Short mmCIF file of C-alpha atoms in Angstrom, two decimals:
data_model
loop_
_atom_site.label_atom_id
_atom_site.label_comp_id
_atom_site.label_asym_id
_atom_site.label_seq_id
_atom_site.Cartn_x
_atom_site.Cartn_y
_atom_site.Cartn_z
CA MET X 161 -27.67 39.39 -17.28
CA ASP X 162 -24.80 37.34 -18.67
CA ASN X 163 -23.54 37.34 -15.10
CA ALA X 164 -25.79 34.37 -14.29
CA ILE X 165 -23.84 32.35 -16.81
CA TYR X 166 -20.54 33.36 -15.21
CA VAL X 167 -21.78 32.51 -11.73
CA GLY X 168 -22.84 29.11 -13.09
CA LEU X 169 -19.46 28.68 -14.72
CA SER X 170 -17.63 29.37 -11.44
CA ARG X 171 -19.68 26.58 -9.85
CA GLN X 172 -19.04 24.17 -12.72
CA MET X 173 -15.29 24.75 -12.58
CA LEU X 174 -15.32 24.02 -8.88
CA LEU X 175 -17.43 20.90 -9.40
CA GLN X 176 -14.86 19.54 -11.85
CA ARG X 177 -12.12 19.94 -9.26
CA GLU X 178 -14.37 18.32 -6.65
CA LEU X 179 -14.78 15.39 -9.02
CA ASP X 180 -10.99 15.19 -9.40
CA ILE X 181 -10.67 14.96 -5.63
CA ALA X 182 -13.41 12.33 -5.30
CA ALA X 183 -11.70 10.37 -8.11
CA ASN X 184 -8.40 10.51 -6.23
CA ASN X 185 -10.10 9.36 -3.01
CA LEU X 186 -11.68 6.41 -4.79
CA ALA X 187 -8.46 5.50 -6.61
CA ASN X 188 -6.78 5.35 -3.18
CA VAL X 189 -9.48 3.29 -1.48
CA ASP X 190 -6.81 0.62 -0.85
CA THR X 191 -3.70 2.78 -0.27
CA VAL X 192 -1.68 2.32 2.94
CA GLY X 193 -2.20 5.19 5.39
CA PHE X 194 -4.16 7.29 2.87
CA LYS X 195 -6.24 10.17 4.26
CA PHE X 196 -9.21 11.32 2.22
CA GLU X 197 -9.73 14.92 1.13
CA GLU X 198 -12.58 17.23 0.37
CA MET X 199 -12.78 20.59 -1.39
CA LEU X 200 -13.75 23.60 0.69
CA SER X 201 -15.54 26.36 -1.18
CA SER X 202 -16.43 29.90 -0.21
CA ALA X 203 -18.67 32.64 -1.50
CA ASP X 204 -16.78 35.33 -3.34
CA GLU X 205 -19.01 38.41 -3.22
CA VAL X 206 -18.59 41.10 -5.87
CA PRO X 207 -20.14 44.46 -4.87
CA SER X 208 -22.81 45.93 -7.07
CA THR X 209 -21.43 48.14 -9.85
CA LYS X 210 -24.43 50.45 -9.99
CA PRO X 211 -24.48 53.51 -7.73
CA GLY X 212 -26.88 53.00 -4.87
CA GLY X 213 -26.62 49.25 -5.21
CA ALA X 214 -29.76 48.78 -7.29
CA ASN X 215 -28.69 45.31 -8.39
CA PRO X 216 -28.14 42.64 -5.77
CA PRO X 217 -24.42 41.91 -5.41
CA LEU X 218 -23.06 38.97 -7.39
CA THR X 219 -21.73 35.98 -5.53
CA PHE X 220 -19.31 33.64 -7.28
CA VAL X 221 -18.05 30.43 -5.72
CA THR X 222 -14.32 29.78 -5.34
CA ALA X 223 -12.08 27.03 -4.03
CA ASN X 224 -10.96 27.87 -0.55
CA GLY X 225 -8.70 24.96 0.21
CA VAL X 226 -8.64 21.22 0.52
CA MET X 227 -9.67 19.71 3.83
CA ARG X 228 -7.87 16.50 4.77
CA ASP X 229 -9.50 14.14 7.23
CA TYR X 230 -6.85 12.58 9.46
CA THR X 231 -9.09 10.04 11.20
CA GLN X 232 -7.51 6.66 11.84
CA GLY X 233 -7.64 4.04 9.07
CA SER X 234 -8.30 0.42 9.99
CA LEU X 235 -5.29 -1.70 10.92
CA THR X 236 -4.61 -4.92 9.03
CA GLN X 237 -2.18 -7.61 10.06
CA THR X 238 0.65 -8.53 7.66
CA GLY X 239 2.99 -10.35 10.03
CA ALA X 240 6.10 -8.79 8.46
CA PRO X 241 8.55 -7.74 11.23
CA LEU X 242 9.32 -4.39 9.63
CA ASP X 243 5.72 -3.34 9.02
CA VAL X 244 4.71 -0.77 11.60
CA ALA X 245 1.36 0.97 11.91
CA ILE X 246 0.65 4.03 14.03
CA ASP X 247 -2.46 3.80 16.16
CA GLY X 248 -3.35 7.36 17.11
CA LYS X 249 -1.91 10.70 16.09
CA GLY X 250 1.59 10.86 14.61
CA PHE X 251 3.86 10.35 11.61
CA PHE X 252 7.11 8.55 10.93
CA LYS X 253 9.96 10.84 9.99
CA ILE X 254 11.75 10.02 6.73
CA SER X 255 14.92 11.59 5.39
CA THR X 256 14.72 11.88 1.58
CA ALA X 257 16.99 13.51 -0.97
CA ALA X 258 14.50 16.42 -1.09
CA GLY X 259 14.48 16.90 2.69
CA THR X 260 12.54 15.60 5.67
CA ARG X 261 9.19 14.01 4.89
CA TYR X 262 6.49 12.48 7.08
CA THR X 263 4.41 9.36 6.50
CA ARG X 264 1.84 7.04 8.04
CA ASP X 265 2.97 4.25 5.69
CA GLY X 266 5.09 1.90 7.80
CA ARG X 267 6.18 -0.65 5.18
CA PHE X 268 9.87 -0.61 5.99
CA LYS X 269 12.73 -2.82 4.84
CA LEU X 270 16.49 -3.07 5.30
CA ASP X 271 18.97 -1.72 2.81
CA PRO X 272 22.22 -3.66 2.14
CA THR X 273 23.92 -1.85 5.04
CA GLY X 274 21.21 -2.85 7.51
CA LYS X 275 19.61 0.61 7.70
CA ILE X 276 15.82 0.73 8.08
CA VAL X 277 14.45 2.38 4.91
CA THR X 278 11.09 2.91 3.18
CA GLN X 279 10.13 0.97 0.06
CA ASP X 280 11.73 3.79 -1.97
CA GLY X 281 14.99 3.43 -0.04
CA ASP X 282 14.79 6.59 2.07
CA ALA X 283 16.12 6.30 5.62
CA VAL X 284 13.60 6.14 8.46
CA GLN X 285 14.60 8.51 11.25
CA GLY X 286 14.75 7.44 14.85
CA ASP X 287 15.33 9.58 17.90
CA SER X 288 18.99 9.80 16.94
CA GLY X 289 18.99 9.76 13.13
CA ASP X 290 19.21 6.66 10.96
CA ILE X 291 18.53 3.27 12.56
CA THR X 292 20.88 0.44 11.65
CA LEU X 293 20.19 -3.19 12.50
CA ASP X 294 22.58 -6.12 12.47
CA PRO X 295 21.02 -8.75 10.16
CA LYS X 296 22.94 -11.49 11.95
CA LYS X 297 21.39 -10.77 15.35
CA GLY X 298 18.05 -12.27 14.40
CA ALA X 299 14.46 -11.33 15.04
CA VAL X 300 13.44 -7.69 15.49
CA THR X 301 10.91 -6.60 18.06
CA ILE X 302 9.37 -3.15 18.03
CA SER X 303 7.60 -2.01 21.18
CA SER X 304 4.48 0.12 21.25
CA SER X 305 6.57 3.17 22.06
CA GLY X 306 9.00 2.46 19.20
CA GLU X 307 12.00 0.85 20.91
CA ILE X 308 13.61 -1.59 18.48
CA SER X 309 15.32 -4.56 20.05
CA GLN X 310 17.31 -7.45 18.66
CA SER X 311 18.22 -10.46 20.79
CA GLY X 312 17.16 -8.67 23.95
CA ALA X 313 19.16 -5.46 23.47
CA ILE X 314 17.68 -2.13 22.40
CA VAL X 315 19.33 -1.04 19.14
CA GLY X 316 17.30 2.07 18.30
CA LYS X 317 14.01 3.90 18.67
CA LEU X 318 11.52 4.82 15.96
CA SER X 319 10.16 8.27 16.52
CA ALA X 320 6.57 9.29 15.89
CA VAL X 321 6.12 13.04 15.53
CA THR X 322 3.16 15.35 15.11
CA PHE X 323 2.34 19.04 14.66
CA ASP X 324 0.14 21.48 16.53
CA SER X 325 -1.88 21.92 13.38
CA LEU X 326 -1.91 19.18 10.77
CA SER X 327 -2.90 21.67 8.08
CA ALA X 328 0.83 22.51 8.09
CA LEU X 329 1.33 19.39 5.96
CA SER X 330 0.94 19.06 2.21
CA LYS X 331 0.93 15.82 0.29
CA ASP X 332 3.98 14.91 -1.73
CA GLY X 333 2.86 11.63 -3.35
CA SER X 334 4.19 8.14 -2.52
CA ASN X 335 2.36 8.38 0.82
CA LEU X 336 4.68 11.20 1.98
CA TYR X 337 3.79 14.57 3.51
CA ARG X 338 6.00 17.64 3.67
CA ASN X 339 5.93 20.49 6.12
CA ASP X 340 5.67 23.83 4.31
CA SER X 341 4.89 25.90 7.37
CA ASN X 342 7.10 27.25 10.11
CA LEU X 343 5.55 24.92 12.69
CA THR X 344 8.03 22.55 14.29
CA GLU X 345 7.41 18.88 14.87
CA GLN X 346 6.77 17.51 18.34
CA PRO X 347 6.95 14.00 19.71
CA ALA X 348 3.61 12.24 19.30
CA THR X 349 3.06 11.06 22.84
CA SER X 350 -0.28 9.38 22.25
CA ALA X 351 0.93 7.30 19.29
CA VAL X 352 0.97 3.54 19.78
CA LEU X 353 3.17 1.63 17.32
CA LYS X 354 2.02 -1.81 16.18
CA GLN X 355 4.55 -4.16 14.69
CA GLY X 356 3.42 -6.48 11.89
CA MET X 357 0.48 -4.27 10.99
CA LEU X 358 -0.36 -1.63 8.40
CA GLU X 359 -2.91 1.15 8.45
CA GLY X 360 -5.49 1.01 5.66
CA SER X 361 -7.01 3.94 3.81
CA ASN X 362 -9.71 5.94 5.65
CA VAL X 363 -11.77 6.50 2.50
CA GLN X 364 -15.44 5.61 3.00
CA PRO X 365 -16.46 4.30 -0.44
CA ILE X 366 -20.18 4.97 0.08
CA THR X 367 -19.59 8.63 0.97
CA GLN X 368 -17.44 9.08 -2.12
CA ILE X 369 -20.02 7.44 -4.41
CA THR X 370 -22.67 9.73 -2.93
CA ARG X 371 -20.35 12.68 -3.64
CA LEU X 372 -20.12 11.52 -7.27
CA ILE X 373 -23.91 11.58 -7.59
CA GLU X 374 -24.12 14.98 -5.91
CA ILE X 375 -21.45 16.45 -8.16
CA ASN X 376 -23.03 15.02 -11.26
CA ARG X 377 -26.51 16.35 -10.40
CA ALA X 378 -25.23 19.76 -9.35
CA TYR X 379 -23.33 20.06 -12.63
CA ASP X 380 -26.52 19.14 -14.46
CA ALA X 381 -28.61 21.65 -12.55
CA VAL X 382 -26.16 24.50 -13.17
CA SER X 383 -26.04 23.57 -16.82
CA THR X 384 -29.86 23.75 -17.04
CA MET X 385 -29.79 27.14 -15.34
CA MET X 386 -27.20 28.36 -17.84
CA SER X 387 -29.14 27.21 -20.88
CA SER X 388 -32.37 28.78 -19.62
CA THR X 389 -30.51 32.05 -19.07
CA ALA X 390 -29.15 31.78 -22.59
CA SER X 391 -32.59 31.11 -24.09
CA LEU X 392 -34.03 33.99 -22.06
CA SER X 393 -31.58 36.40 -23.66
CA SER X 394 -32.07 34.97 -27.14
CA ASN X 395 -35.88 35.27 -26.72
CA THR X 396 -35.49 38.85 -25.53
CA ILE X 397 -33.40 39.76 -28.55
CA GLN X 398 -35.90 38.13 -30.93
CA ARG X 399 -38.96 39.72 -29.34
CA LEU X 400 -37.59 43.20 -28.84
CA GLY X 401 -35.79 43.22 -32.16
CA ALA X 402 -38.80 42.06 -34.20
CA VAL X 403 -40.05 44.64 -36.73
CA ASN X 404 -43.67 45.53 -36.06
CA ALA X 405 -45.50 45.05 -39.37
CA SER X 406 -48.70 47.01 -38.52
CA MET R 430 -10.74 15.95 -17.26
CA GLN R 431 -8.25 14.77 -14.63
CA ALA R 432 -10.89 12.59 -12.96
CA LEU R 433 -10.93 10.25 -15.97
CA ARG R 434 -7.19 9.62 -15.77
CA THR R 435 -7.28 9.36 -11.95
CA ALA R 436 -9.99 6.70 -12.16
CA ALA R 437 -7.92 4.85 -14.78
CA THR R 438 -4.97 4.60 -12.34
CA GLY R 439 -7.40 3.25 -9.72
CA MET R 440 -8.69 0.62 -12.13
CA ALA R 441 -5.16 -0.41 -13.11
CA ALA R 442 -4.22 -0.77 -9.43
CA GLN R 443 -7.22 -3.00 -8.72
CA GLN R 444 -6.35 -5.08 -11.77
CA LEU R 445 -2.91 -5.71 -10.28
CA ASN R 446 -4.62 -6.59 -7.01
CA VAL R 447 -6.77 -9.20 -8.79
CA GLU R 448 -3.65 -10.61 -10.49
CA VAL R 449 -1.94 -11.09 -7.12
CA ILE R 450 -5.07 -12.66 -5.60
CA SER R 451 -5.49 -15.00 -8.57
CA ASN R 452 -1.88 -16.16 -8.18
CA ASN R 453 -2.60 -16.91 -4.51
CA ILE R 454 -5.71 -18.90 -5.39
CA ALA R 455 -3.86 -20.75 -8.18
CA ASN R 456 -1.20 -21.78 -5.63
CA MET R 457 -3.66 -22.80 -2.95
CA ASN R 458 -2.29 -26.36 -3.06
CA THR R 459 1.38 -25.59 -3.74
CA VAL R 460 3.73 -27.06 -1.12
CA GLY R 461 5.43 -24.33 0.94
CA PHE R 462 3.74 -21.47 -0.96
CA LYS R 463 3.48 -18.14 0.86
CA LYS R 464 0.63 -15.83 -0.09
CA GLN R 465 1.22 -12.30 -1.39
CA SER R 466 -0.67 -9.09 -1.11
CA ALA R 467 -0.45 -5.87 -3.15
CA VAL R 468 0.06 -2.55 -1.37
CA PHE R 469 -0.63 0.85 -2.96
CA GLU R 470 0.72 4.41 -2.72
CA ASP R 471 -0.79 7.70 -3.80
CA LEU R 472 0.60 9.38 -6.93
CA LEU R 473 1.73 12.98 -7.34
CA TYR R 474 -0.28 16.02 -6.28
CA GLN R 475 -0.96 19.10 -8.37
CA THR R 476 -0.85 22.24 -6.30
CA GLN R 477 -3.41 24.72 -7.59
CA GLN R 478 -3.21 27.09 -4.66
CA GLU R 479 -0.16 27.08 -2.42
CA ALA R 480 -0.77 26.74 1.32
CA GLY R 481 0.89 29.63 3.10
CA ALA R 482 0.52 31.99 0.12
CA GLN R 483 -0.53 35.57 0.93
CA SER R 484 -4.18 36.21 0.25
CA SER R 485 -4.19 39.94 0.98
CA ASP R 486 -1.85 42.90 1.36
CA GLN R 487 -2.56 42.78 5.10
CA GLY R 488 -0.53 39.60 5.37
CA ASN R 489 -3.36 37.08 5.63
CA ILE R 490 -2.22 33.68 4.46
CA VAL R 491 -4.06 30.80 2.82
CA PRO R 492 -4.28 28.19 5.59
CA THR R 493 -4.74 24.98 3.62
CA GLY R 494 -4.13 25.43 -0.12
CA VAL R 495 -5.65 23.39 -2.91
CA GLN R 496 -3.82 20.21 -3.80
CA ILE R 497 -5.41 17.70 -6.12
CA GLY R 498 -4.05 14.18 -6.33
CA VAL R 499 -3.80 12.35 -9.62
CA GLY R 500 -4.38 8.76 -8.53
CA VAL R 501 -2.69 5.68 -7.20
CA LYS R 502 0.26 3.43 -8.04
CA ALA R 503 1.36 -0.01 -6.90
CA GLY R 504 3.79 0.37 -4.00
CA SER R 505 4.86 -3.19 -3.38
CA VAL R 506 3.66 -6.73 -3.55
CA TYR R 507 4.23 -8.31 -0.19
CA ARG R 508 4.79 -11.87 0.83
CA ILE R 509 3.14 -12.96 4.06
CA THR R 510 5.41 -15.59 5.55
CA GLY R 511 3.14 -17.13 8.16
CA GLN R 512 3.33 -20.87 8.79
CA GLY R 513 1.25 -23.14 6.55
CA THR R 514 -0.48 -26.17 8.00
CA LEU R 515 1.49 -29.42 8.06
CA THR R 516 0.09 -32.28 6.02
CA ASP R 517 0.89 -35.89 6.90
CA THR R 518 2.23 -37.73 3.82
CA GLY R 519 4.07 -40.64 5.45
CA ASN R 520 6.85 -40.26 2.88
CA THR R 521 10.28 -40.53 4.59
CA LEU R 522 11.84 -37.74 2.51
CA ASP R 523 8.96 -35.29 2.90
CA LEU R 524 10.26 -32.71 5.36
CA ALA R 525 8.40 -29.73 6.72
CA ILE R 526 9.86 -26.92 8.83
CA ASN R 527 7.69 -26.09 11.79
CA GLY R 528 8.72 -22.54 12.69
CA PRO R 529 11.04 -20.07 10.98
CA GLY R 530 13.66 -21.21 8.49
CA TYR R 531 14.34 -22.30 4.92
CA PHE R 532 16.11 -25.29 3.40
CA GLU R 533 19.20 -24.37 1.42
CA VAL R 534 19.32 -25.60 -2.18
CA LEU R 535 22.32 -25.48 -4.53
CA LEU R 536 21.29 -24.30 -8.00
CA PRO R 537 23.11 -25.54 -11.15
CA THR R 538 24.46 -21.99 -11.50
CA GLY R 539 26.31 -22.39 -8.19
CA GLU R 540 24.03 -19.95 -6.38
CA THR R 541 22.18 -20.85 -3.22
CA ALA R 542 18.39 -20.73 -3.22
CA TYR R 543 16.05 -21.18 -0.26
CA THR R 544 12.81 -23.11 -0.05
CA ARG R 545 10.09 -24.19 2.37
CA ALA R 546 8.97 -26.97 0.02
CA GLY R 547 10.51 -30.06 1.61
CA ASN R 548 9.16 -32.73 -0.71
CA PHE R 549 12.61 -34.17 -1.45
CA SER R 550 13.85 -37.33 -3.19
CA THR R 551 17.20 -38.98 -3.74
CA ASN R 552 19.08 -38.93 -7.05
CA ALA R 553 21.07 -41.73 -8.72
CA GLN R 554 24.03 -41.06 -6.37
CA GLY R 555 21.82 -41.27 -3.29
CA GLN R 556 22.03 -37.52 -2.57
CA ILE R 557 18.99 -35.71 -1.17
CA VAL R 558 17.60 -33.45 -3.94
CA THR R 559 14.52 -31.32 -4.63
CA GLN R 560 11.89 -32.32 -7.19
CA ASP R 561 13.96 -30.44 -9.81
CA GLY R 562 17.07 -32.44 -8.92
CA TYR R 563 18.87 -29.58 -7.14
CA MET R 564 21.00 -30.69 -4.20
CA VAL R 565 19.87 -29.84 -0.70
CA GLN R 566 22.71 -28.26 1.30
CA PRO R 567 24.72 -29.50 3.12
CA THR R 568 24.91 -32.47 0.76
CA ILE R 569 23.74 -35.67 2.39
CA THR R 570 24.24 -39.03 0.68
CA ILE R 571 22.04 -41.94 1.68
CA PRO R 572 24.08 -45.17 1.32
CA GLN R 573 22.71 -47.84 -1.02
CA ASN R 574 20.65 -50.64 0.48
CA SER R 575 20.30 -48.73 3.73
CA THR R 576 16.99 -48.88 5.52
CA ASN R 577 15.10 -47.03 8.25
CA LEU R 578 15.91 -43.48 7.13
CA THR R 579 15.03 -41.25 10.04
CA ILE R 580 15.45 -37.53 10.36
CA SER R 581 15.22 -36.07 13.84
CA GLN R 582 13.53 -32.76 14.70
CA GLU R 583 17.04 -31.30 15.04
CA GLY R 584 17.85 -32.39 11.47
CA GLN R 585 20.10 -35.37 12.18
CA VAL R 586 19.85 -37.93 9.35
CA GLN R 587 20.28 -41.56 10.42
CA VAL R 588 20.10 -44.82 8.46
CA THR R 589 20.60 -48.50 9.20
CA THR R 590 23.11 -50.09 6.84
CA PRO R 591 23.06 -53.83 6.05
CA GLY R 592 24.88 -55.89 8.66
CA ASN R 593 24.48 -53.28 11.39
CA THR R 594 21.85 -53.19 14.08
CA THR R 595 22.49 -49.66 15.34
CA PRO R 596 21.71 -46.68 13.10
CA THR R 597 24.57 -44.57 11.70
CA VAL R 598 24.49 -40.79 11.29
CA VAL R 599 24.98 -39.86 7.65
CA GLY R 600 24.45 -36.10 7.83
CA GLN R 601 23.00 -33.03 9.50
CA LEU R 602 20.39 -30.84 7.80
CA GLN R 603 20.62 -27.09 8.36
CA VAL R 604 18.11 -24.30 7.95
CA ALA R 605 18.62 -20.63 7.13
CA THR R 606 16.72 -17.69 8.55
CA PHE R 607 16.54 -14.06 7.46
CA LEU R 608 15.93 -10.84 9.27
CA ASN R 609 13.18 -9.91 6.83
CA ASP R 610 12.14 -13.02 4.93
CA ALA R 611 9.25 -11.13 3.30
CA GLY R 612 12.03 -9.40 1.32
CA LEU R 613 13.29 -12.59 -0.35
CA ASP R 614 13.13 -12.69 -4.17
CA ALA R 615 10.82 -15.41 -5.46
CA THR R 616 12.25 -17.12 -8.54
CA GLY R 617 9.48 -19.66 -9.15
CA SER R 618 9.53 -23.42 -8.57
CA ASN R 619 9.06 -22.71 -4.83
CA LEU R 620 12.55 -21.18 -4.64
CA PHE R 621 13.64 -17.88 -3.10
CA MET R 622 16.88 -15.96 -3.45
CA GLU R 623 18.60 -13.73 -0.92
CA SER R 624 18.10 -10.01 -1.66
CA ALA R 625 19.21 -6.68 -0.26
CA ALA R 626 15.86 -6.37 1.48
CA SER R 627 15.93 -9.79 3.13
CA GLY R 628 19.36 -9.43 4.72
CA GLN R 629 21.94 -12.21 4.77
CA ALA R 630 21.07 -15.78 5.60
CA THR R 631 22.08 -17.06 9.01
CA VAL R 632 22.40 -20.82 9.05
CA ALA R 633 21.98 -23.09 12.07
CA ASN R 634 20.81 -26.54 13.03
CA PRO R 635 17.03 -26.92 13.25
CA GLY R 636 15.68 -26.57 16.76
CA THR R 637 18.20 -23.89 17.79
CA ALA R 638 16.50 -20.91 19.46
CA GLY R 639 14.84 -18.83 16.72
CA TYR R 640 14.81 -21.70 14.20
CA GLY R 641 12.05 -24.16 13.40
CA VAL R 642 12.19 -27.92 13.79
CA ILE R 643 12.07 -30.56 11.03
CA MET R 644 9.03 -32.77 10.81
CA GLN R 645 9.70 -35.93 8.85
CA GLY R 646 6.79 -37.36 6.86
CA TYR R 647 5.03 -34.03 6.53
CA THR R 648 4.88 -31.29 3.93
CA GLU R 649 3.93 -27.71 4.62
CA ALA R 650 0.76 -26.68 2.80
CA SER R 651 0.42 -23.18 1.33
CA ASN R 652 -0.69 -20.50 3.80
CA VAL R 653 -3.36 -19.22 1.40
CA ASP R 654 -6.68 -18.87 3.17
CA PRO R 655 -9.32 -19.36 0.47
CA VAL R 656 -12.01 -17.44 2.36
CA SER R 657 -9.88 -14.33 2.85
CA GLU R 658 -8.71 -14.50 -0.79
CA ILE R 659 -12.31 -14.59 -2.00
CA THR R 660 -13.14 -11.68 0.31
CA ASN R 661 -10.16 -9.74 -1.08
CA LEU R 662 -11.37 -10.56 -4.57
CA ILE R 663 -14.78 -9.08 -3.77
CA VAL R 664 -13.16 -5.94 -2.33
CA ALA R 665 -10.92 -5.57 -5.40
CA GLN R 666 -13.82 -6.04 -7.79
CA ARG R 667 -15.98 -3.49 -5.97
CA ALA R 668 -13.11 -1.00 -5.84
CA TYR R 669 -12.68 -1.49 -9.60
CA GLU R 670 -16.40 -0.87 -10.08
CA MET R 671 -16.31 2.29 -7.95
CA ASN R 672 -13.50 3.67 -10.08
CA SER R 673 -15.52 2.88 -13.19
CA LYS R 674 -18.38 4.93 -11.67
CA VAL R 675 -16.00 7.88 -11.58
CA VAL R 676 -15.38 7.38 -15.31
CA THR R 677 -19.15 7.31 -15.93
CA THR R 678 -19.70 10.44 -13.83
CA ALA R 679 -16.91 12.34 -15.59
CA ASP R 680 -18.33 11.23 -18.92
CA GLN R 681 -21.85 12.38 -18.01
CA MET R 682 -20.52 15.74 -16.86
CA LEU R 683 -18.62 16.20 -20.11
CA SER R 684 -21.74 15.33 -22.05
CA THR R 685 -23.76 17.83 -19.96
CA ALA R 686 -21.15 20.48 -20.73
CA VAL R 687 -21.30 19.73 -24.43
CA ASN R 688 -25.10 19.83 -24.45
CA THR R 689 -25.41 23.08 -22.49
CA LYS R 690 -25.52 24.99 -25.77
CA SER R 691 -28.45 23.43 -27.60
#
């Protein structure tokens, strides 16, 4: 009978993690290129222990993974020449000290040597490695397919890459993703690069607030179920254990 | 509960956002001011279940994993360097740059600063200086008793000296541009310094291809758009509120947990 409490507990633990995820989504409602996440749960069935299966089998709930929604965020104009947004599928490739990373956050700048880097100073990778600009050559134009030109001459090409399955990526913080799988990157042919723009977060605040209410109420309901189970067993003990005076 | 701390990072981020917006609104009427905007990044992720881990002896693997993020941090505060509107002042030493470029200013420390605020004056020696008395580069001296100070769109400074009927050229103003002027360091008093992110200054006469022209008798107003700032303020406030709802929800859940055993 105590099993009901444990089933409830498995749900409550999962609800807490769901709240953590909703909290992270809401905290990042304004983060460049952020993609919102949701917890996936699954039923974890435990076969009946009694021979013949007299009791119905127990079903706990467990976390099954985190689903990430890669739908496009809205584009906002910043006017900065080294801000690039990706419209469509694809990621920029970044070379960091910890290895290759991918990002949708196109807030780039120049380092003292003229290399295009992220805000953290990691080199943005073009079709042929690092991209170096000559600061003296003036204005930079980036075409929708990523060609970077300065005073009329092409000086490099930003590459947008993608994967067959985006679940190959895990988040690394600072708007970066890493590839933990053995899938290899492919050129993102449908990606359209937009200079002077940034992609906003794709979090829908109203959905997340609704999730908060849902989580809160579900937690409440499970809690009520657990306390009624507990009072049921305490009543049983009192009634059955009472000494009959007659 | 992680959710409480995550929501706190979200509230701190929106607070920074409001600070940036309030600075924009405070400088709505500052000559040559360029508005800023805060940009955010997600914080670290805690991996609770590794993607790609084996889930059975038969070699099945976990396809997605469970990663829970712990909030948001400020990534950068941007400057948006779009042109401000030009305001007619009629003052001969009010200069606005229409198009890209910055005036060069020599600081007392010997460093060069850059500014879009062209409300200049002359000092006791007749040199063109900013409102703080810093010399505009290259140094141009207006001779005493001269009249009819005119500055052409290409930056040529001409005056008529007593006894002459034709104007004489006394100097040539120059403007500097940067590859990434959003990367300039703001030092206050409408001044900017060159930084690693901005790239080096390239100096040329106004009106050269890629450089703006000088408009005498005008100042450049700030490029702050009050309506969009107020809208941003509303968004920031609502985002702050939403994060506070997470705090409330986490609190209620904790209280439910505590009260389960009555």
